[in-house]
Coordinates of C-alpha atoms in Angstrom, one line a residue:
Chain A
M21 CA -143.3 -3.4 -31.4
G22 CA -144.5 -2.0 -34.5
L23 CA -143.6 1.7 -33.8
L24 CA -140.3 1.0 -32.2
G25 CA -139.5 -1.0 -35.4
V26 CA -140.4 1.7 -37.8
E27 CA -137.9 4.0 -35.6
L28 CA -135.1 1.7 -35.6
T29 CA -135.2 1.6 -39.3
R30 CA -135.8 5.5 -39.6
W31 CA -132.6 5.9 -37.4
R32 CA -130.3 4.0 -39.8
A33 CA -132.0 4.9 -42.7
R34 CA -131.1 8.8 -42.1
P35 CA -127.9 9.5 -44.3
A36 CA -126.5 12.1 -41.7
V37 CA -127.1 9.7 -38.7
A38 CA -125.7 6.7 -40.8
A39 CA -122.8 8.5 -41.6
L40 CA -121.9 9.7 -38.0
M41 CA -122.4 5.9 -37.0
L42 CA -120.2 4.8 -39.6
A43 CA -117.8 7.8 -38.8
A44 CA -117.5 6.7 -35.1
V45 CA -116.6 3.2 -36.3
L46 CA -114.2 4.6 -38.6
F47 CA -112.6 7.0 -36.2
A48 CA -112.1 4.3 -33.6
L49 CA -110.3 2.0 -36.1
V50 CA -108.2 4.9 -37.4
A51 CA -107.3 5.7 -33.7
A52 CA -106.3 1.9 -33.0
G53 CA -104.2 1.8 -36.3
L54 CA -102.6 5.1 -35.0
T55 CA -101.9 3.5 -31.6
A56 CA -100.5 0.6 -33.2
W57 CA -98.2 2.8 -35.8
E58 CA -96.9 4.8 -33.1
S59 CA -96.0 1.8 -31.0
R60 CA -94.4 -0.2 -34.0
A61 CA -91.3 -2.3 -33.4
L62 CA -88.2 -0.6 -33.5
T63 CA -85.5 -1.1 -36.6
E64 CA -82.2 -2.5 -36.1
A65 CA -81.0 1.5 -36.9
E66 CA -83.1 2.9 -34.4
R67 CA -82.1 0.6 -31.5
D68 CA -78.2 1.2 -32.7
D69 CA -78.9 4.7 -32.6
A70 CA -80.4 4.8 -29.3
V71 CA -77.3 2.7 -27.8
S72 CA -75.0 5.4 -29.6
Q73 CA -77.0 8.3 -28.2
A74 CA -76.6 6.6 -24.5
E75 CA -73.1 6.2 -25.0
L76 CA -72.5 9.7 -26.2
T77 CA -74.5 11.0 -23.1
L78 CA -72.3 8.9 -20.8
R79 CA -69.2 10.9 -22.4
D80 CA -70.7 14.1 -21.1
P81 CA -68.7 15.9 -18.6
G82 CA -71.4 16.5 -16.5
V83 CA -72.8 13.1 -16.5
R84 CA -69.4 11.8 -15.8
A85 CA -68.9 13.7 -12.9
E86 CA -72.4 12.7 -11.6
V87 CA -71.4 9.1 -11.6
E88 CA -67.8 9.8 -9.8
A89 CA -69.7 11.7 -7.0
C90 CA -71.8 8.7 -6.7
R91 CA -69.2 6.3 -6.6
D92 CA -67.3 8.5 -3.9
S93 CA -70.6 8.3 -1.8
P94 CA -73.1 5.7 -3.1
T95 CA -75.4 5.7 -0.1
D96 CA -75.9 9.4 -0.4
Y97 CA -77.0 8.9 -4.1
L98 CA -78.8 5.4 -4.2
G99 CA -79.8 4.5 -0.5
P100 CA -78.1 3.0 2.5
D101 CA -77.3 -0.2 0.8
A102 CA -75.8 1.1 -2.3
V103 CA -72.2 0.2 -3.3
A104 CA -70.2 2.4 -5.8
D105 CA -70.8 -0.4 -8.8
D106 CA -74.4 0.5 -8.6
C107 CA -73.8 4.0 -9.8
L108 CA -73.1 3.6 -13.5
G109 CA -76.0 1.0 -13.8
V110 CA -78.1 3.6 -12.3
L111 CA -77.0 7.1 -13.5
A112 CA -75.9 6.2 -16.7
P113 CA -78.5 6.8 -19.5
D114 CA -80.6 3.7 -20.5
P115 CA -80.6 3.2 -24.3
E116 CA -84.3 2.7 -23.9
R117 CA -84.5 6.4 -23.0
F118 CA -83.4 7.5 -26.6
W119 CA -85.9 5.0 -28.4
P120 CA -88.2 7.1 -30.6
R121 CA -91.4 5.6 -29.5
T122 CA -92.4 2.9 -26.6
P123 CA -93.6 -0.4 -27.2
L124 CA -97.6 -1.1 -27.2
D125 CA -98.9 -1.2 -23.6
L126 CA -102.5 -1.7 -23.4
A127 CA -102.4 -0.7 -19.9
E128 CA -101.2 2.6 -20.8
V129 CA -103.6 2.9 -23.8
L130 CA -106.4 2.7 -21.3
P131 CA -106.5 6.1 -19.6
Q132 CA -105.3 7.9 -22.2
R133 CA -106.1 7.2 -26.0
G134 CA -108.9 4.6 -24.7
V135 CA -110.6 7.4 -23.2
E136 CA -110.0 9.9 -25.7
V137 CA -111.7 7.8 -28.3
A138 CA -114.6 6.7 -26.1
L139 CA -115.2 10.4 -25.6
V140 CA -115.2 11.5 -29.3
V141 CA -117.6 8.4 -30.1
V142 CA -119.9 9.5 -27.1
C143 CA -120.1 13.2 -29.1
L144 CA -120.5 11.6 -32.2
M145 CA -123.7 9.8 -30.6
V146 CA -124.9 13.2 -29.4
V147 CA -125.1 14.7 -32.7
A148 CA -126.5 11.7 -34.4
A149 CA -129.2 11.5 -31.7
S150 CA -130.1 15.1 -32.1
T151 CA -129.9 15.2 -35.9
F152 CA -132.3 11.8 -35.9
V153 CA -135.0 13.7 -34.3
G154 CA -134.3 17.3 -35.7
A155 CA -134.7 15.9 -39.2
D156 CA -138.5 14.5 -38.1
W157 CA -139.1 18.2 -37.1
A158 CA -137.5 19.8 -39.9
T159 CA -138.8 17.9 -42.7
G160 CA -142.4 17.8 -41.1
S161 CA -142.5 13.8 -41.0
M162 CA -143.3 14.4 -37.2
R163 CA -146.9 15.7 -38.0
T164 CA -147.2 12.8 -40.4
Q165 CA -146.0 10.3 -38.0
L166 CA -148.6 11.9 -35.3
L167 CA -151.3 11.7 -37.7
V168 CA -150.8 7.9 -38.0
E169 CA -150.1 7.5 -34.1
P170 CA -151.5 10.4 -31.8
R171 CA -150.5 9.0 -28.8
R172 CA -147.3 11.0 -28.1
L173 CA -145.9 9.3 -25.3
R174 CA -145.8 6.1 -27.4
V175 CA -143.8 8.3 -30.4
W176 CA -141.5 9.7 -27.9
L177 CA -140.8 6.4 -26.0
A178 CA -140.2 4.4 -29.5
K179 CA -138.0 7.1 -30.7
A180 CA -136.0 7.4 -27.5
V181 CA -135.5 3.6 -27.2
A182 CA -134.4 3.7 -30.9
A183 CA -131.8 6.7 -30.2
L184 CA -130.7 4.6 -27.2
V185 CA -130.2 1.3 -28.6
W186 CA -128.4 2.7 -31.7
S187 CA -126.3 4.7 -29.9
A188 CA -125.3 2.1 -27.6
A189 CA -124.7 -0.6 -30.4
T190 CA -122.6 1.8 -32.4
T191 CA -120.7 2.8 -29.5
A192 CA -120.0 -0.8 -28.6
V193 CA -119.2 -1.8 -31.8
A194 CA -116.7 1.2 -32.3
L195 CA -114.9 0.5 -29.2
L196 CA -114.9 -3.3 -29.6
A197 CA -113.2 -2.6 -32.7
F198 CA -110.6 -0.3 -31.3
W199 CA -109.9 -2.9 -28.5
G200 CA -110.0 -5.8 -30.7
V201 CA -107.7 -4.0 -33.3
L202 CA -104.9 -3.3 -30.5
A203 CA -105.4 -6.8 -29.0
A204 CA -104.7 -8.5 -32.3
V205 CA -101.6 -6.3 -32.8
A206 CA -100.3 -6.8 -29.5
R207 CA -100.5 -10.9 -29.8
A208 CA -99.2 -10.4 -33.4
R209 CA -96.1 -8.7 -31.6
G210 CA -95.6 -11.6 -28.9
L211 CA -97.1 -9.0 -26.1
E212 CA -99.2 -10.7 -23.5
V213 CA -102.5 -8.9 -22.8
G214 CA -103.0 -9.9 -19.2
D215 CA -106.4 -10.6 -18.0
G216 CA -106.3 -7.7 -15.8
V217 CA -106.1 -5.1 -18.5
A218 CA -108.7 -7.1 -20.3
L219 CA -111.2 -6.9 -17.9
D220 CA -110.2 -3.3 -17.3
A221 CA -110.6 -2.3 -21.3
A222 CA -114.2 -4.5 -21.0
A223 CA -115.4 -2.3 -18.2
Q224 CA -114.3 0.9 -19.7
V225 CA -116.2 -0.1 -23.1
G226 CA -119.2 -0.7 -20.8
R227 CA -119.0 2.4 -19.0
S228 CA -118.7 4.4 -22.3
V229 CA -121.5 2.5 -23.9
V230 CA -124.0 3.5 -20.5
L231 CA -122.5 7.1 -21.3
A232 CA -123.2 7.4 -25.2
A233 CA -126.7 5.7 -24.1
C234 CA -127.6 8.3 -21.5
A235 CA -125.9 11.4 -23.8
A236 CA -128.1 10.2 -26.8
L237 CA -130.9 10.1 -24.8
G238 CA -130.4 13.5 -23.3
A239 CA -129.7 15.2 -26.7
F240 CA -132.7 13.2 -28.0
A241 CA -134.9 14.5 -25.3
L242 CA -133.8 18.3 -25.8
T243 CA -134.1 18.2 -29.5
M244 CA -137.7 16.8 -29.0
A245 CA -138.4 19.8 -26.9
L246 CA -136.4 22.4 -28.9
R247 CA -137.6 20.9 -32.1
H248 CA -134.1 21.9 -33.8
T249 CA -130.9 20.1 -33.9
V250 CA -128.8 23.4 -34.1
A251 CA -130.3 24.8 -31.1
T252 CA -130.0 21.5 -29.1
L253 CA -126.1 21.1 -30.2
G254 CA -125.8 25.2 -29.6
L255 CA -127.1 24.5 -26.0
L256 CA -125.1 21.6 -25.5
F257 CA -122.1 23.6 -26.5
V258 CA -122.9 26.5 -24.2
Y259 CA -123.5 24.4 -21.4
A260 CA -120.3 22.5 -21.9
V261 CA -117.8 25.1 -22.9
G262 CA -119.5 28.2 -21.3
G263 CA -120.2 26.4 -18.5
E264 CA -116.5 25.5 -17.9
I265 CA -115.5 28.8 -18.2
A266 CA -117.9 29.6 -15.7
L267 CA -117.0 27.0 -13.3
G268 CA -113.1 28.2 -13.7
L269 CA -114.0 31.9 -12.6
L270 CA -116.0 31.0 -9.7
P271 CA -114.2 31.5 -6.5
V272 CA -116.0 28.4 -5.1
P273 CA -114.4 25.0 -3.6
D274 CA -114.7 21.8 -5.5
V275 CA -116.6 23.8 -8.2
A276 CA -115.0 21.6 -10.8
S277 CA -117.2 18.8 -9.5
W278 CA -120.0 20.3 -11.4
S279 CA -118.5 20.4 -14.8
V280 CA -120.2 17.7 -17.0
G281 CA -116.8 17.2 -19.2
R282 CA -114.9 16.2 -15.7
N283 CA -117.9 13.7 -14.9
A284 CA -118.0 12.2 -18.1
L285 CA -114.2 11.9 -18.1
E286 CA -114.0 10.4 -14.8
W287 CA -116.9 8.1 -15.4
V288 CA -115.1 6.3 -18.5
Q289 CA -111.8 6.7 -16.9
D290 CA -110.6 4.4 -14.5
G291 CA -110.0 6.4 -11.1
P292 CA -111.3 9.2 -9.0
G293 CA -110.2 12.7 -9.7
E294 CA -112.3 16.1 -9.5
A295 CA -115.8 14.9 -10.1
F296 CA -118.4 14.2 -7.5
T297 CA -117.7 11.4 -5.4
L298 CA -120.5 9.4 -3.5
A299 CA -119.9 6.3 -0.9
G300 CA -116.4 5.9 -1.7
S301 CA -117.1 5.0 -5.4
P302 CA -115.4 6.9 -8.1
Y303 CA -118.1 6.1 -10.7
L304 CA -121.2 6.5 -8.2
G305 CA -120.7 10.4 -8.1
P306 CA -120.4 10.8 -12.1
A307 CA -123.2 8.4 -12.4
A308 CA -125.5 10.3 -10.3
F309 CA -124.5 13.6 -12.1
L310 CA -125.0 12.6 -15.5
G311 CA -128.1 10.4 -14.5
A312 CA -129.6 13.7 -12.9
L313 CA -128.8 15.8 -16.2
T314 CA -130.3 13.3 -18.3
L315 CA -133.3 13.0 -16.2
L316 CA -134.0 16.5 -16.2
A317 CA -133.8 16.5 -20.1
V318 CA -136.2 13.9 -19.9
L319 CA -138.8 15.5 -17.5
V320 CA -138.3 18.6 -19.9
S321 CA -139.0 17.2 -23.2
L322 CA -141.9 14.8 -22.2
P323 CA -144.5 17.2 -21.4
V324 CA -143.5 19.8 -23.9
F325 CA -143.7 17.0 -26.4
T326 CA -147.0 15.4 -25.3
R327 CA -148.6 18.9 -24.6
R328 CA -147.5 21.7 -27.4
D329 CA -149.0 22.2 -30.7
V330 CA -147.5 20.6 -33.6
Chain B
M2 CA -180.9 14.0 -39.8
S3 CA -178.1 11.7 -40.3
E4 CA -175.4 11.1 -38.2
L5 CA -172.9 13.6 -37.7
V6 CA -168.9 12.5 -38.1
I7 CA -167.7 15.9 -37.0
E8 CA -168.9 17.9 -34.3
T9 CA -167.8 20.9 -32.4
S10 CA -169.3 22.9 -30.1
G11 CA -168.0 26.4 -28.9
L12 CA -164.4 25.2 -30.0
R13 CA -162.0 28.1 -29.5
K14 CA -158.0 28.5 -30.0
S15 CA -155.9 31.5 -29.5
Y16 CA -152.1 31.8 -30.2
R17 CA -149.6 34.1 -28.9
H18 CA -148.6 36.7 -31.4
G19 CA -146.0 38.8 -29.7
L20 CA -147.3 40.3 -26.4
R21 CA -150.9 39.8 -27.8
R22 CA -152.8 36.8 -28.4
R23 CA -154.8 36.1 -31.9
V24 CA -157.8 34.1 -32.1
A25 CA -157.7 31.6 -34.7
V26 CA -161.0 29.3 -33.8
D27 CA -163.8 31.6 -31.9
G28 CA -166.4 29.5 -30.9
L29 CA -166.8 27.4 -33.4
D30 CA -170.0 25.0 -33.9
L31 CA -169.2 22.5 -36.8
A32 CA -171.5 19.7 -38.1
V33 CA -170.2 17.3 -40.8
P34 CA -172.9 14.6 -41.7
A35 CA -171.5 11.0 -42.5
G36 CA -170.8 10.4 -46.2
G37 CA -170.4 12.2 -49.0
V38 CA -167.6 15.3 -49.5
H39 CA -168.3 18.3 -47.0
G40 CA -166.6 21.8 -48.1
F41 CA -164.8 23.5 -45.4
L42 CA -164.9 27.3 -47.0
G43 CA -163.3 30.2 -45.5
P44 CA -161.0 33.1 -46.6
N45 CA -157.1 32.8 -45.7
G46 CA -156.6 33.1 -41.9
S47 CA -160.3 32.0 -41.1
G48 CA -159.3 29.1 -39.1
K49 CA -160.1 26.2 -41.2
T50 CA -156.7 24.6 -40.8
T51 CA -156.5 25.1 -37.2
T52 CA -160.1 23.7 -36.9
M53 CA -158.8 20.7 -38.7
R54 CA -155.4 20.3 -36.5
M55 CA -157.5 20.4 -33.5
L56 CA -159.8 17.5 -34.5
L57 CA -156.5 15.3 -35.4
G58 CA -154.9 16.2 -32.1
L59 CA -152.2 18.4 -33.3
A60 CA -153.2 21.3 -31.5
R61 CA -155.2 21.6 -28.1
P62 CA -158.5 23.6 -28.0
D63 CA -158.3 26.4 -25.3
K64 CA -162.4 25.9 -24.8
G65 CA -165.2 23.9 -26.4
V66 CA -165.6 20.4 -27.5
A67 CA -164.7 18.4 -30.7
R68 CA -166.0 14.9 -31.5
V69 CA -165.0 12.6 -34.3
F70 CA -167.1 9.4 -34.7
G71 CA -168.9 10.8 -31.3
L72 CA -165.9 10.4 -29.4
K73 CA -164.3 13.6 -27.6
V74 CA -160.7 14.4 -29.1
P75 CA -158.1 14.6 -28.6
S76 CA -158.6 12.5 -25.4
Q77 CA -160.3 9.7 -27.1
L78 CA -158.6 10.2 -30.5
P79 CA -156.7 6.9 -30.5
Q80 CA -159.6 4.9 -30.5
V81 CA -160.9 6.5 -33.7
V82 CA -157.6 7.5 -35.4
D83 CA -157.5 4.4 -37.4
R84 CA -160.4 5.3 -39.1
V85 CA -159.1 8.8 -40.1
G86 CA -156.9 9.8 -42.7
A87 CA -155.7 13.2 -43.0
V88 CA -153.4 15.7 -45.2
I89 CA -152.7 18.7 -43.3
G90 CA -150.5 21.4 -44.6
S91 CA -147.4 20.9 -46.6
P92 CA -146.6 17.1 -46.6
G93 CA -143.8 15.9 -44.3
F94 CA -141.6 12.6 -45.2
S95 CA -138.1 11.5 -44.9
P96 CA -136.7 13.2 -48.2
H97 CA -133.9 10.7 -48.9
L98 CA -136.0 7.5 -48.7
S99 CA -138.3 6.5 -51.6
G100 CA -142.0 7.2 -51.7
R101 CA -142.8 3.6 -51.3
T102 CA -140.5 3.4 -48.4
N103 CA -141.9 6.2 -46.8
L104 CA -145.4 4.7 -47.1
Q105 CA -144.1 1.2 -46.1
L106 CA -142.7 3.1 -42.6
V107 CA -146.4 4.5 -42.1
G108 CA -147.8 1.2 -43.2
R109 CA -145.8 -0.9 -40.6
T110 CA -146.7 1.7 -37.8
L111 CA -150.3 0.9 -38.9
G112 CA -149.4 -3.1 -38.8
L113 CA -150.5 -2.9 -42.5
S114 CA -149.2 -5.4 -45.2
R115 CA -147.1 -4.1 -48.4
T116 CA -149.9 -4.7 -50.7
G117 CA -151.7 -1.9 -49.2
V118 CA -149.1 0.4 -50.2
D119 CA -148.9 -0.9 -53.8
E120 CA -152.7 0.0 -54.0
V121 CA -152.7 3.4 -52.9
L122 CA -149.7 4.2 -54.7
H123 CA -151.7 3.0 -57.7
Q124 CA -154.9 5.0 -56.5
V125 CA -153.2 8.5 -56.5
G126 CA -151.2 7.3 -59.7
L127 CA -147.5 7.3 -58.1
E128 CA -146.6 4.0 -58.9
S129 CA -144.5 4.5 -61.8
R130 CA -142.3 7.1 -59.4
A131 CA -142.6 4.9 -56.1
R132 CA -138.8 4.2 -56.0
S133 CA -137.7 7.5 -56.8
S134 CA -136.7 9.4 -53.4
Y135 CA -139.1 11.8 -51.7
A136 CA -136.6 14.8 -52.3
S137 CA -137.0 14.5 -56.1
Y138 CA -140.8 14.7 -56.0
S139 CA -142.4 17.8 -57.2
P140 CA -144.7 19.8 -55.0
G141 CA -148.0 17.5 -56.6
M142 CA -146.3 14.4 -56.5
R143 CA -145.7 15.1 -52.7
Q144 CA -149.3 16.1 -52.0
R145 CA -150.4 12.6 -53.6
L146 CA -148.1 11.0 -51.6
A147 CA -149.5 12.4 -48.6
I148 CA -152.9 11.4 -49.8
A149 CA -151.6 8.2 -50.4
A150 CA -150.6 8.1 -46.9
A151 CA -153.8 9.0 -45.5
L152 CA -155.8 6.4 -47.5
L153 CA -153.5 3.4 -46.1
K154 CA -155.7 3.2 -43.3
T155 CA -158.7 2.9 -45.8
P156 CA -160.3 6.0 -43.5
D157 CA -163.7 6.4 -43.2
L158 CA -163.4 9.7 -42.5
L159 CA -160.7 11.9 -44.7
L160 CA -159.6 15.6 -43.6
L161 CA -158.1 17.4 -46.6
D162 CA -156.3 20.6 -46.4
E163 CA -156.0 22.2 -49.4
P164 CA -155.2 19.0 -51.1
T165 CA -154.8 20.3 -55.0
A166 CA -152.7 23.2 -53.8
G167 CA -149.4 23.7 -55.8
L168 CA -150.8 20.5 -58.1
G169 CA -150.8 20.8 -61.9
P170 CA -154.0 20.3 -64.2
A171 CA -153.7 16.7 -64.6
G172 CA -152.3 16.2 -60.7
G173 CA -155.5 18.5 -59.5
R174 CA -157.7 16.0 -61.8
T175 CA -156.5 13.1 -60.4
V176 CA -157.3 14.1 -56.8
R177 CA -160.5 15.7 -57.6
D178 CA -161.6 12.4 -59.1
L179 CA -160.0 10.3 -56.2
V180 CA -162.0 12.7 -53.5
R181 CA -165.3 12.2 -55.8
R182 CA -164.7 8.2 -55.8
L183 CA -164.1 8.3 -52.2
G184 CA -167.0 10.6 -51.3
D185 CA -169.4 8.5 -53.6
G186 CA -168.2 5.4 -51.8
G187 CA -169.2 6.3 -48.6
T188 CA -166.3 7.8 -47.2
T189 CA -166.9 11.2 -45.5
V190 CA -164.4 13.6 -46.8
L191 CA -164.0 17.1 -44.8
L192 CA -162.5 19.4 -47.9
S193 CA -161.1 22.5 -47.1
S194 CA -160.2 24.5 -50.5
H195 CA -159.6 27.9 -51.6
N196 CA -160.8 26.9 -55.1
L197 CA -164.9 27.5 -55.1
V198 CA -165.5 26.0 -58.7
E199 CA -163.6 22.6 -57.2
V200 CA -165.8 22.6 -54.1
Q201 CA -168.8 23.2 -56.1
Q202 CA -168.3 20.4 -58.0
L203 CA -167.2 17.8 -55.5
C204 CA -169.0 18.8 -52.4
H205 CA -172.4 17.6 -51.5
S206 CA -172.3 20.1 -48.4
V207 CA -170.4 22.9 -47.4
S208 CA -169.6 25.2 -44.1
V209 CA -168.4 28.4 -44.5
I210 CA -166.3 30.2 -41.7
D211 CA -164.5 33.3 -41.2
H212 CA -162.8 35.1 -38.2
G213 CA -163.2 31.4 -36.6
R214 CA -166.9 31.5 -36.8
L215 CA -169.3 29.8 -38.5
L216 CA -171.1 31.9 -41.2
A217 CA -173.3 29.2 -42.9
S218 CA -173.6 25.4 -43.3
G219 CA -175.7 23.1 -45.1
R220 CA -175.9 21.3 -48.4
V221 CA -174.6 23.1 -51.7
D222 CA -177.8 23.2 -53.5
E223 CA -179.7 24.5 -50.3
L224 CA -177.3 27.5 -50.0
L225 CA -177.5 28.3 -53.6
G226 CA -181.2 27.7 -53.7
E227 CA -181.4 30.5 -50.9
R228 CA -180.2 32.8 -53.4
T229 CA -182.2 33.7 -56.4
S230 CA -180.9 33.9 -59.9
R231 CA -180.4 36.8 -61.6
T232 CA -180.8 38.3 -65.6
R233 CA -178.0 39.8 -67.2
V234 CA -179.4 42.2 -69.9
K235 CA -177.4 44.0 -72.7
V236 CA -179.2 47.2 -74.3
A237 CA -177.7 50.1 -76.1
D238 CA -178.8 52.7 -73.3
L239 CA -177.7 51.2 -70.1
R240 CA -178.9 54.5 -67.9
G241 CA -182.1 54.7 -70.0
A242 CA -183.1 50.9 -69.4
Q243 CA -182.0 51.1 -65.6
H244 CA -184.4 53.7 -65.3
V245 CA -187.2 51.7 -67.1
L246 CA -186.8 48.9 -65.1
R247 CA -186.4 50.3 -61.9
S248 CA -189.9 52.1 -62.4
A249 CA -191.2 48.5 -63.3
G250 CA -190.1 47.4 -59.8
R251 CA -187.2 45.8 -60.5
T252 CA -184.0 45.7 -58.6
V253 CA -181.0 46.5 -61.2
A254 CA -177.4 47.2 -60.8
R255 CA -174.9 48.1 -63.3
D256 CA -172.4 45.0 -64.4
G257 CA -169.7 46.5 -67.0
D258 CA -171.5 46.8 -70.4
A259 CA -174.7 44.9 -69.2
L260 CA -177.3 45.3 -66.4
L261 CA -177.9 42.8 -63.5
V262 CA -181.8 42.5 -62.8
E263 CA -182.6 40.5 -59.7
G264 CA -184.6 37.3 -60.6
H265 CA -185.0 35.3 -63.7
E266 CA -188.9 34.5 -63.5
R267 CA -190.9 35.5 -66.5
P268 CA -187.9 37.3 -68.3
E269 CA -190.4 37.9 -71.1
E270 CA -191.7 40.9 -68.8
I271 CA -187.9 42.5 -69.1
T272 CA -187.6 42.6 -73.0
R273 CA -191.8 43.8 -72.7
A274 CA -191.1 46.5 -70.7
L275 CA -187.8 47.4 -72.4
A276 CA -189.2 47.2 -76.1
A277 CA -192.3 49.5 -74.8
R278 CA -190.0 52.2 -74.2
G279 CA -188.0 51.6 -77.1
H280 CA -185.0 49.6 -75.7
Y281 CA -184.2 46.7 -77.4
V282 CA -182.6 44.0 -75.9
T283 CA -179.4 42.4 -77.6
E284 CA -178.5 39.9 -74.8
L285 CA -180.6 38.4 -72.2
I286 CA -179.1 35.4 -69.9
E287 CA -180.0 33.6 -66.8
V288 CA -176.9 34.3 -64.2
R289 CA -177.5 31.5 -61.8
P290 CA -175.9 31.8 -58.1
D291 CA -172.6 30.2 -57.7
L292 CA -170.6 29.3 -54.4
E293 CA -168.4 31.8 -55.1
S294 CA -171.0 34.5 -54.7
V295 CA -172.6 33.1 -51.8
F296 CA -169.0 33.0 -50.1
L297 CA -168.5 36.6 -51.2
Q298 CA -171.8 37.7 -49.6
L299 CA -171.2 35.8 -46.7
T300 CA -167.8 36.7 -45.7
G301 CA -167.1 40.2 -48.1
R302 CA -163.8 38.7 -48.7
A303 CA -162.3 36.5 -51.7
P304 CA -160.8 33.2 -50.7
D305 CA -157.6 34.5 -50.5
G306 CA -158.6 37.0 -47.9
S307 CA -158.7 40.3 -50.0
S308 CA -161.9 42.4 -49.6
T309 CA -163.7 42.2 -52.9
P310 CA -167.1 44.2 -53.3
T311 CA -169.9 41.9 -55.1
P312 CA -171.6 43.3 -58.3
A313 CA -174.6 43.6 -56.3
D314 CA -172.8 46.3 -54.3
G315 CA -173.3 48.5 -57.1
E316 CA -175.9 51.3 -57.5
R317 CA -179.7 49.9 -57.3

């Protein structure tokens, strides 16, 4: 416990890592604020302006001709049960189409900004985990630590758990802050947050926390092997971006399922896409793919760290 | 024979250097007895630091056996590490944390109380700067903090690799006094240093290595005792006096504006022999053997690795 406590302290005491944690939370709060601002209530002037624009559009000869044609033959336009009086209601432009913004809808936020925020926070945790241990190598404090505790496996595990715990906790705090702010805004605006949306958001936060913990563990493991933060981040960048380009060029079917970005995206967001699919679950495939990558990083890192000279 | 705290047998370590391998330690047999300060001497690149790193589990030997307190390292190092403190290479701590916090983290790893931290800070004379960030420390202060970290365990064995390198006169003296106190108090200190005067002042015994091999080992007074004193003689006519002394069966070498005569038993015979031929001595001093001359004779190199001919290599 002593060693783990030391590593947990060391993580939060490193200014660059603390700044990244703070940046993650601030980013989530700013994103929530931006979402709230972009969906703020319409002013009377904006509503009046939308009504005017709808009326103006209705005066357009093309639209009027369309409505007249519909009235002549409503079933061709609107289906077998339609009557002529339905045409104006359906084809005339609704003032809502001219609103400068849409009201807050948390169900819409989930697959869009919710996913974006989660992925950015995960990326920040990757950088934090790599910085945390890269600094140990750069300053020589790794050698000092090994002079005190020569059991390298214990040192590796303590640092890994610290990276895992802090990145998971930071991600949870950042994303709960994001959704908390949006839920409060929705309630303040008299919008109902349905149980389904709340559960979906909670599930997305949970999956994002797991992803952040795994990604941080993988970045930590690679840095322990490479002994350099920049080398690790460079390698990850080449793998993520270069791999994406390479996959795009390969004339192989379903090649997108090998993309780390797609798998991460589909793990966080709700619904199947181009990533791996296993046993009919949209999550099992990405989980297996990302888990295998993390495991590979760990399997490379452990023997290198425990056997290589320091 | 006293108990051995460190014992190596046939220890070998090589590093990849481009396409070739460079042997750093080549079958080293080292024995460090318990108690006192043991000097570990060798020119730059002779394998001292690599040997210490292997003893501490930081590097793995290619071959051979190393034992600390009778236990094999690195496999059994965890069983003895609580008794071993070390300062190897340049100190490494978290730069943004204070000296005290850095030591507290080391102490927490060891399960020690905070009072131990204050005690070692006092021992190395850093208590007044304990709250300053490590990044603001001078090289000497960093070195002293590393020694403080090594002392946190109250070790029975302390390995110090060039502990006074980069220290100012005051810092160097603090460390030397500390090492002397520790050695006198029963701690075994293995001290690697380029400063041969320092080693001669501090160490009870020494091991000299070069090219990763042991050249000599033993008590300092024994090593020095194997070398005879010499007599430095000043006369007006050096060439004539040299001829006279050689004729008298003496081994003589030129040493600047004087002569160096092997041995210092019966110096009156030198003055008598010279005076008999009209050479009058203006100065006659005994030159005692020191560790530097022993080192130079053994390695043929100065401690910094440069080739330096000994005065005795002059004409005879």
